[in-house]
Each structure stands twice: as C-alpha cells, then as structure tokens.
Phi, psi and omega in degrees: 000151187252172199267011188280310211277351182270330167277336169264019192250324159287346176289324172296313192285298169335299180295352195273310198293302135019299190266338147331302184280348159253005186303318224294313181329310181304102191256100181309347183273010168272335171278348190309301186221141162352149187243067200271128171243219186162161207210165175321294200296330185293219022240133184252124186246162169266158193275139187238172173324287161328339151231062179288299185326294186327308191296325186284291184295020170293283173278007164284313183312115203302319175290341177285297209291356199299319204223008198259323166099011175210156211273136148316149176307155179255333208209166169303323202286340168298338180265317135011241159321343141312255182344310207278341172262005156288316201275317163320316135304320177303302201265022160233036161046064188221001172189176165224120155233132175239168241213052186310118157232122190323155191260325178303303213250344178071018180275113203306123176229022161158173172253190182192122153252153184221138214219154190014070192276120188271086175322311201258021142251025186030049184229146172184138158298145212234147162203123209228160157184155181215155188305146171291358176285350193232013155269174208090000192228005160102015208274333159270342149312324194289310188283334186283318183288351157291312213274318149346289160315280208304295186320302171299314153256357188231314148325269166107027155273173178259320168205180219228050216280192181200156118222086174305139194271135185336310212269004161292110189245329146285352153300340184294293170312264158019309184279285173319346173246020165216049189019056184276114167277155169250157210228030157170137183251088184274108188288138182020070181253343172227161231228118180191141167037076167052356175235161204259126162261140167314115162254172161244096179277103214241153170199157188215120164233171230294149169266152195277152186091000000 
C-alpha cells in the first residue's frame, strides 16, 4: 500500500467512525414499543384500526387538505391504508405517527409525525394536520412543544426540519413561534395538480447545554 492509498483508506475509516458515532444518538429503543405521549390537553397515541373513519374525514376535508399539496382521500380503505404504512414504519423503524386525542372528550382531532428520518444525521421531518373543529385553540402549538421534547430529549435528534407551501401561513406562524428559522425558499421545485409549487423550508436545532 502507498502512501496515497493509505491516507485515503484513513480518511474512509475517519467517516466510518464519524457516522458510528452519530448513529450512537439516535436512541433505537424508542421502536422497541410504541412511544404513547400526552400533553395538559392531549394523548398522542398510535394509530389503530378502528381510526380510519376518523382519519379519513380528516384528510378528505377541504380547509385541511387546502395547502397540503396533496390529493384527498377518496374512500375509507385510503385512510386504511394510510395507517397500515404508519404501522409499517414503526417497525421498520423509518418513521413515528402518532394519532392526536382531545383528553376531554377522547375524540380524535388530527395527527403528528416525524417522517424521513435521516440516522446518520440525526434528522428528520416533521408533518401534522388538525381537524377545523380544534382549530384555534391551541392544541397544535400544545403538540409541537410535546413532541419537540421527545425528539430532543428521548429521541436523540439533532435537528428538525418542515416543509410548507408559501400560502399556509398559519403553519408558518406556528412554526416560527416554536422557533423554527427559515433556512431556504425553493421556487416552483414541486410538481402537483397541474402546477409547479413554491416550498418553504423551515428547521430547529437540538438546543445547546
């Protein structure tokens, strides 16, 4: 070996080591069982069967679905399914859903995710949406400062990403008042219902100390 191929096989190992060592963060024993949380208002649960109906008017609703960048449900078995590839991510440990319920009435009123989990950067994106019956009240602020914690302190991430279409603008506020920056406006990058959309790129990172 030469002295070219020997510095680059220490440079390979140095990255080797590197992503070992950020793997280690990532604390795998949050998939061993569900992570069921709760908040004063709350309990976030994993999603069962039994909440499709629910779920399904959820994402059938035209003011939910208004900024989401993606087509409504048409039918129940979409919502289905939906679930069954939440359960499918837990156990193939690539995503968390959870399942928002008012703590009063135990009635399901939107979801929370953390979705294209990146390991060996400790990252991953977060997506939500709550029913229009519970908006206003403060209940998705409630959930993100839960869910927050848990990424950060139970979790083990590092940082935190979003992404928003420009004209939501309260996801926008929402974000930005649980200090989210935004760190980048990428113009017509997504392609939907016959048109090119504007994203908005928002992100938070682990607090320091």
């Amino acid at each position: 070996m030469n002295k070219f191929e020997a510095g680059f096989l220490f440079q390979i190992l140095l990255k080797m080591r590197s992503v070992v060592t950020m793997n280690i963060k990532i604390k795998e024993t949050v998939f061993e069982s569900f992570p069921n949380l709760e908040s004063a208002r709350l309990v976030f649960k994993e999603f069962e069967n039994s909440d499709s109906q629910a779920m399904f008017e959820l994402r059938s609703n035209p003011d939910v679905m208004r900024h989401m960048d993606s087509h409504p449900y048409q039918t129940i078995q979409d919502a289905s399914l939906s679930i069954e590839q939440n359960r499918i991510a837990f156990e193939e440990k690539t995503g968390l859903n959870w399942a928002i319920f008012e703590k009063e009435t135990q009635q399901f009123i939107g979801y929370f995710c953390f979705w294209k989990l990146f390991r060996h950067h400790c990252r991953a994106e977060i997506g939500y949406a709550l029913h229009p019956n519970y908006w206003g009240k403060g209940y998705m602020d409630e959930t993100i400062k839960t869910m927050l914690s848990f990424a950060f302190e139970q979790f083990g991430l590092h940082s935190i990403a979003a992404n928003v279409n420009p004209n939501n603008k309260n996801s926008i506020r929402l974000l930005e008042k649980n200090n989210f920056v935004q760190e980048a406006y990428f113009k017509e990058d997504y392609f939907f219902d016959g048109q090119y959309i504007d994203s908005l790129i928002f992100s938070l990172l682990e607090p320091k100390g």
